[in-house]
Amino acid sequence: MLDFMIQCRRELHQIPELEQNLPKTCAYVKEKLSALSCVLSEPVKGAVCAYFDEGKADTIAFRADMDALPIAEQTGLPFASVHPGCMHACGHDGHTAMLLGLARQVEKRRGTLSHNVLLIFQPAEENPGGAKLICESGVLQAHHVRCIFGFHLWPGLPAGEIYTRPGPLMAKSSEITLYAKGKSVHISRYQEGADSLLAAAVYLQEVYAMERSALAPQVPRLLRFGRIRGGSVRNALAEETVLEGSLRAFTVQDYDVLKKGCEELAEVVSAKTGCTLALHFSEGYPPVTNDETLLKRVEEQLGADAPKRYEGLALTTEDFAWYQQFVPGVFLFLGVGDTEELHSPRFNFDESVLAKGLAMYERLLELR
């Protein structure tokens, strides 16, 4: 089975596609599933679902994301991307290959399973969030899904080792954009204008101070800005300035405290500088929060083979969180060792770890 998954991973790696526009990827997945006794459906654009009906009252679901990133590959691999400027730099080709391997294993075990099985091949994890679209399609309710599992390849963890934790695992995130509008005048008459660049700079300093005091120091969170754009010439005040950043937290409550602080500060800085400040927060993804009861059942049933305990919290995000808003779910990290970081144009991994991920999926099939 490992050879099959490696073949799938490499063939998928060559045809990376973005967001919901995955015609080649979906065609590939459908072709690999076509000989199996599952019912295929497309609940949303760019998605493929495979349903194995065992005649049971409920269903266990497994999810893999299929989309790639707008990154020019620099791996030099013989199976590198043939789509210029597009690359599987986040391991989604490996995720999809594991789920195709699981499909074959489910086929072999037909008639012996305690649950029906739904395999979700999902688009648009990177952007704009295909999981929410699938959840809203009603496919989970239609198939009476009782729980869901998913994997992410994870650099920095021992290769082939599987980790997770109960409760919060990955952050809720929003992109923040501050729009500052002032009045442009020549700098020789700056007193007559309103400096939007200064307003953004004041906001930046004060929002960092707010972040430090809004929550207790030990509460994990992130509020940082990475880009500022303003002005057109050096000798005139900037009429408009845009400040771009990200807000992340591990509970909705902590997120809301920081969001409110950002909004209140915009009003304060506006009054100080005479500029108009407006904030926009993207919807983002909820925090990935593993169902504690479900994970406890997994650990009790698997015993020594259960996932290891992930001790940290990942400030990265994952739209698997949307499934957990609808049904109990557990997300797992599959270590790939000392590799380039995710989203690197040189990201690659030892494909033998796919066998470890598949073995865990097979054990989860037996969940009572």
Coordinates of C-alpha atoms in Angstrom, one line a residue:
M1 CA 0.0 0.0 0.0
L2 CA 2.9 2.4 0.6
D3 CA 4.0 2.1 -3.0
F4 CA 0.5 3.0 -4.1
M5 CA 0.4 6.1 -1.8
I6 CA 3.8 7.2 -2.9
Q7 CA 2.7 7.0 -6.5
C8 CA -0.4 9.0 -5.7
R9 CA 1.5 11.6 -3.8
R10 CA 4.0 12.1 -6.6
E11 CA 1.4 12.2 -9.4
L12 CA -0.6 14.7 -7.4
H13 CA 2.5 16.7 -6.6
Q14 CA 2.9 17.4 -10.3
I15 CA -0.5 18.9 -10.8
P16 CA -1.1 21.4 -8.0
E17 CA -4.2 23.5 -8.2
L18 CA -5.6 26.4 -6.1
E19 CA -8.6 27.0 -4.0
Q20 CA -11.8 25.4 -5.4
N21 CA -10.4 25.2 -9.0
L22 CA -9.2 21.6 -8.8
P23 CA -10.3 19.9 -12.1
K24 CA -7.2 17.7 -12.6
T25 CA -6.9 16.8 -8.9
C26 CA -10.6 15.9 -8.6
A27 CA -10.4 13.9 -11.8
Y28 CA -7.4 12.0 -10.5
V29 CA -9.1 11.2 -7.1
K30 CA -12.3 10.1 -8.9
E31 CA -10.3 7.8 -11.2
K32 CA -8.6 6.1 -8.2
L33 CA -11.9 5.6 -6.4
S34 CA -13.9 4.5 -9.5
A35 CA -13.3 0.8 -9.1
L36 CA -14.4 0.8 -5.4
S37 CA -17.9 0.1 -4.1
C38 CA -18.4 3.7 -2.8
V39 CA -20.9 6.3 -3.9
L40 CA -19.1 9.4 -5.1
S41 CA -20.6 12.9 -4.8
E42 CA -19.5 16.5 -5.1
P43 CA -21.2 18.5 -2.3
V44 CA -19.4 21.7 -3.4
K45 CA -17.2 22.8 -6.2
G46 CA -13.8 21.1 -6.1
A47 CA -14.8 18.5 -3.6
V48 CA -15.1 14.7 -3.9
C49 CA -16.8 12.6 -1.2
A50 CA -16.7 8.8 -1.2
Y51 CA -19.4 7.1 0.9
F52 CA -19.0 3.4 1.9
D53 CA -22.4 2.2 3.1
E54 CA -22.2 -0.6 5.6
G55 CA -25.8 -0.4 6.5
K56 CA -25.1 1.0 9.9
A57 CA -26.8 3.7 11.8
D58 CA -23.9 6.1 11.9
T59 CA -20.8 7.1 10.0
I60 CA -17.2 7.9 10.7
A61 CA -15.7 10.6 8.4
F62 CA -12.1 11.2 7.4
R63 CA -10.9 14.4 5.7
A64 CA -8.0 15.3 3.4
D65 CA -7.4 18.7 1.8
M66 CA -6.4 18.8 -1.8
D67 CA -5.5 22.4 -2.7
A68 CA -2.0 23.8 -3.2
L69 CA -0.3 27.1 -2.9
P70 CA 0.7 29.9 -5.3
I71 CA 4.4 29.2 -4.8
A72 CA 7.1 28.6 -7.4
E73 CA 8.7 25.2 -6.5
Q74 CA 12.4 25.0 -5.8
T75 CA 12.8 21.3 -4.7
G76 CA 14.4 20.0 -7.9
L77 CA 12.4 16.8 -7.5
P78 CA 11.9 14.6 -10.6
F79 CA 8.2 14.8 -9.9
A80 CA 8.1 18.6 -9.3
S81 CA 5.1 20.7 -10.2
V82 CA 4.4 21.1 -13.9
H83 CA 2.1 24.1 -13.1
P84 CA 4.4 27.2 -13.0
G85 CA 4.0 29.3 -9.9
C86 CA 1.9 26.6 -8.1
M87 CA 3.2 24.0 -5.6
H88 CA 2.1 21.4 -3.0
A89 CA 4.1 23.1 -0.3
C90 CA 1.9 22.2 2.6
G91 CA 1.7 18.4 2.3
H92 CA -1.8 18.2 1.0
D93 CA -0.6 15.8 -1.7
G94 CA 0.4 13.5 1.1
H95 CA -2.9 14.0 2.9
T96 CA -4.8 13.1 -0.2
A97 CA -2.6 10.1 -0.9
M98 CA -3.2 8.7 2.6
L99 CA -7.0 9.0 2.2
L100 CA -6.8 7.2 -1.2
G101 CA -4.9 4.5 0.6
L102 CA -7.6 4.4 3.3
A103 CA -10.3 4.0 0.6
R104 CA -8.6 0.8 -0.6
Q105 CA -8.4 -0.5 2.9
V106 CA -12.0 0.2 3.6
E107 CA -12.9 -1.7 0.4
K108 CA -11.0 -4.7 1.7
R109 CA -12.9 -4.6 4.9
R110 CA -16.4 -4.2 3.6
G111 CA -18.9 -6.2 5.7
T112 CA -16.7 -6.1 8.8
L113 CA -17.0 -2.5 9.8
S114 CA -19.1 -1.2 12.7
H115 CA -19.8 2.1 11.0
N116 CA -20.4 3.5 7.5
V117 CA -17.4 5.5 6.2
L118 CA -17.3 8.9 4.5
L119 CA -14.1 10.1 3.0
I120 CA -14.0 13.9 2.3
F121 CA -11.5 15.2 -0.3
Q122 CA -11.7 18.9 0.3
P123 CA -10.8 22.0 -1.7
A124 CA -9.7 25.4 -0.6
E125 CA -8.2 24.8 2.9
E126 CA -5.6 27.4 2.3
N127 CA -8.1 29.9 1.0
P128 CA -11.0 30.7 1.4
G129 CA -12.0 27.7 3.6
G130 CA -13.6 24.8 1.8
A131 CA -14.4 23.0 5.1
K132 CA -17.1 25.5 6.0
L133 CA -18.7 25.1 2.5
I134 CA -18.8 21.3 2.9
C135 CA -20.3 21.5 6.4
E136 CA -23.0 23.9 5.2
S137 CA -23.8 21.6 2.2
G138 CA -25.5 19.2 4.7
V139 CA -23.3 16.2 3.7
L140 CA -22.4 15.4 7.3
Q141 CA -26.0 15.3 8.4
A142 CA -27.1 13.4 5.3
H143 CA -24.7 10.6 6.1
H144 CA -25.3 10.7 9.9
V145 CA -21.6 11.4 10.6
R146 CA -20.9 10.9 14.3
C147 CA -17.2 12.0 14.3
I148 CA -14.4 13.1 12.0
F149 CA -10.6 12.8 11.9
G150 CA -7.9 14.5 9.9
F151 CA -4.1 14.7 9.6
H152 CA -1.5 17.3 8.8
L153 CA 2.1 16.5 8.0
W154 CA 4.1 18.4 10.6
P155 CA 7.8 19.4 10.3
G156 CA 9.8 19.3 13.5
L157 CA 8.1 16.3 15.0
P158 CA 9.9 12.9 14.8
A159 CA 9.3 11.3 11.4
G160 CA 6.4 8.8 11.5
E161 CA 5.3 9.7 15.0
I162 CA 1.7 10.9 15.6
Y163 CA 0.7 13.6 18.0
T164 CA -2.4 15.4 19.2
R165 CA -3.9 16.9 22.4
P166 CA -7.3 17.3 23.9
G167 CA -8.9 20.7 23.6
P168 CA -7.2 23.6 21.8
L169 CA -4.5 22.6 19.2
M170 CA -4.4 25.3 16.6
A171 CA -5.4 29.0 16.6
K172 CA -8.4 30.9 15.5
S173 CA -7.2 33.6 13.1
S174 CA -8.3 36.7 11.3
E175 CA -6.5 39.0 9.0
I176 CA -6.7 42.6 10.2
T177 CA -6.6 45.6 8.0
L178 CA -6.4 49.1 9.3
Y179 CA -7.4 51.9 6.9
A180 CA -6.3 55.4 8.0
K181 CA -7.5 58.4 6.0
G182 CA -6.1 61.9 6.6
K183 CA -5.6 65.1 4.7
S184 CA -2.6 65.4 2.4
V185 CA -0.6 68.7 2.3
H186 CA 2.9 69.6 1.5
I187 CA 5.2 68.8 4.4
S188 CA 6.1 72.5 4.7
R189 CA 2.5 73.0 5.8
Y190 CA 2.1 69.8 7.7
Q191 CA 0.2 71.5 10.6
E192 CA -2.7 72.1 8.1
G193 CA -3.0 68.4 7.2
A194 CA -3.8 65.1 8.9
D195 CA -1.0 62.5 8.7
S196 CA -2.4 59.0 8.0
L197 CA 1.1 57.5 8.1
L198 CA 1.6 58.9 11.6
A199 CA -1.8 57.7 12.7
A200 CA -1.0 54.1 11.5
A201 CA 2.4 54.3 13.3
V202 CA 0.8 55.5 16.6
Y203 CA -1.8 52.8 16.3
L204 CA 0.9 50.1 15.7
Q205 CA 2.8 51.1 18.9
E206 CA -0.3 51.4 21.0
V207 CA -2.0 48.2 19.8
Y208 CA 1.1 46.2 20.8
A209 CA 0.9 47.7 24.3
M210 CA -2.8 46.8 24.4
E211 CA -2.1 43.2 23.4
R212 CA 0.4 42.9 26.3
S213 CA -2.1 44.1 28.9
A214 CA -5.4 42.8 27.6
L215 CA -4.8 39.2 28.7
A216 CA -2.6 37.5 31.3
P217 CA 1.0 37.0 30.1
Q218 CA 0.7 33.2 30.1
V219 CA -2.4 33.2 27.7
P220 CA -1.2 32.2 24.3
R221 CA -2.1 34.6 21.5
L222 CA -0.7 36.6 18.6
L223 CA -1.4 40.1 17.4
R224 CA 1.2 41.3 14.9
F225 CA 1.4 43.5 11.8
G226 CA 3.7 42.8 8.9
R227 CA 2.9 45.4 6.2
I228 CA 2.3 49.1 5.9
R229 CA 1.5 51.1 2.7
G230 CA 1.0 54.8 2.6
G231 CA 1.7 58.0 0.8
S232 CA 2.9 58.7 -2.8
V233 CA 5.8 61.2 -2.4
R234 CA 8.3 62.0 0.3
N235 CA 7.4 65.6 0.7
A236 CA 3.7 65.4 1.3
L237 CA 1.7 63.9 4.1
A238 CA 0.1 60.6 3.3
E239 CA -3.6 60.9 2.7
E240 CA -4.2 57.2 3.0
T241 CA -2.3 54.5 4.8
V242 CA -3.1 50.7 5.1
L243 CA -1.7 48.6 7.9
E244 CA -2.0 44.8 7.6
G245 CA -1.6 42.1 10.2
S246 CA -3.0 39.0 11.9
L247 CA -4.9 38.2 15.1
R248 CA -4.8 34.7 16.5
A249 CA -6.0 33.1 19.8
F250 CA -7.0 29.7 21.0
T251 CA -10.4 30.5 22.4
V252 CA -13.2 32.6 21.0
Q253 CA -13.3 34.5 24.3
D254 CA -9.6 35.6 24.2
Y255 CA -10.0 36.5 20.5
D256 CA -13.0 38.7 21.3
V257 CA -11.1 40.5 24.0
L258 CA -8.3 41.4 21.6
K259 CA -10.6 42.3 18.8
K260 CA -12.6 44.7 21.0
G261 CA -9.3 46.2 22.2
C262 CA -8.2 46.8 18.6
E263 CA -11.6 48.5 17.8
E264 CA -11.5 50.7 20.8
L265 CA -8.0 51.8 20.2
A266 CA -8.9 52.8 16.6
E267 CA -11.3 55.3 18.1
V268 CA -8.7 56.7 20.5
V269 CA -6.0 57.1 17.8
S270 CA -8.5 58.7 15.5
A271 CA -9.3 61.4 18.1
K272 CA -5.6 61.9 18.8
T273 CA -4.5 62.3 15.2
G274 CA -7.5 63.8 13.4
C275 CA -7.5 60.9 10.9
T276 CA -10.4 58.5 10.3
L277 CA -9.4 55.0 11.2
A278 CA -11.4 52.0 10.1
L279 CA -10.7 48.3 10.9
H280 CA -11.6 45.2 8.9
F281 CA -11.4 41.6 10.3
S282 CA -11.6 38.7 7.9
E283 CA -13.9 35.9 9.1
G284 CA -10.9 33.5 9.3
Y285 CA -11.1 30.0 10.8
P286 CA -12.3 28.9 14.3
P287 CA -9.7 27.4 16.6
V288 CA -9.0 23.7 16.1
T289 CA -10.3 22.2 19.3
N290 CA -10.2 18.5 19.7
D291 CA -13.2 16.9 21.3
E292 CA -11.9 15.6 24.7
T293 CA -14.4 12.8 25.0
L294 CA -13.7 11.5 21.5
L295 CA -10.0 11.6 22.0
K296 CA -10.3 9.8 25.4
R297 CA -12.2 7.0 23.6
V298 CA -9.4 6.8 21.0
E299 CA -6.7 6.7 23.6
E300 CA -8.5 4.0 25.7
Q301 CA -9.1 1.8 22.7
L302 CA -5.7 2.1 21.1
G303 CA -3.7 1.9 24.4
A304 CA 0.0 2.0 23.7
D305 CA -0.7 2.7 20.0
A306 CA -2.6 5.9 20.8
P307 CA -1.2 9.3 19.5
K308 CA 1.4 10.9 21.6
R309 CA 0.5 14.0 23.5
Y310 CA 1.4 17.3 21.7
E311 CA 2.6 19.6 24.5
G312 CA 2.5 22.9 22.7
L313 CA -0.1 25.0 20.9
A314 CA 0.3 25.8 17.2
L315 CA -0.3 29.4 16.3
T316 CA -1.0 28.3 12.7
T317 CA -4.6 27.8 11.5
E318 CA -6.6 25.0 9.8
D319 CA -10.1 25.0 8.5
F320 CA -10.6 21.5 9.8
A321 CA -11.9 23.5 12.7
W322 CA -15.2 24.0 10.9
Y323 CA -16.0 20.3 11.0
Q324 CA -15.5 20.4 14.8
Q325 CA -18.3 23.1 14.9
F326 CA -20.7 20.5 13.5
V327 CA -19.5 17.1 14.9
P328 CA -16.9 15.9 17.4
G329 CA -13.5 15.8 15.7
V330 CA -9.9 15.1 16.4
F331 CA -7.0 16.5 14.3
L332 CA -3.6 14.9 14.4
F333 CA -0.1 15.8 13.5
L334 CA 2.0 13.3 11.5
G335 CA 5.7 14.1 12.1
V336 CA 8.0 14.4 9.1
G337 CA 11.2 15.1 10.9
D338 CA 13.7 17.9 10.2
T339 CA 12.4 19.3 6.9
E340 CA 11.9 22.7 5.4
E341 CA 9.0 24.5 7.0
L342 CA 5.5 24.3 5.6
H343 CA 4.8 26.8 2.7
S344 CA 8.5 26.8 1.8
P345 CA 9.3 26.4 -1.9
R346 CA 11.7 23.6 -0.9
F347 CA 9.3 21.7 1.3
N348 CA 9.5 17.9 0.8
F349 CA 9.2 14.9 3.1
D350 CA 10.1 11.2 3.6
E351 CA 7.1 9.5 2.0
S352 CA 7.5 6.4 4.3
V353 CA 5.6 8.4 7.0
L354 CA 2.4 7.9 4.9
A355 CA 2.3 4.3 6.1
K356 CA 2.2 5.4 9.7
G357 CA -0.7 7.8 9.0
L358 CA -2.6 5.1 7.1
A359 CA -2.1 2.6 10.0
M360 CA -3.6 5.2 12.4
Y361 CA -6.5 5.8 10.1
E362 CA -7.2 2.0 10.0
R363 CA -7.2 1.8 13.8
L364 CA -9.7 4.7 13.9
L365 CA -11.9 2.7 11.6
E366 CA -12.4 0.3 14.5
L367 CA -13.6 2.9 16.9
R368 CA -16.4 1.7 19.1

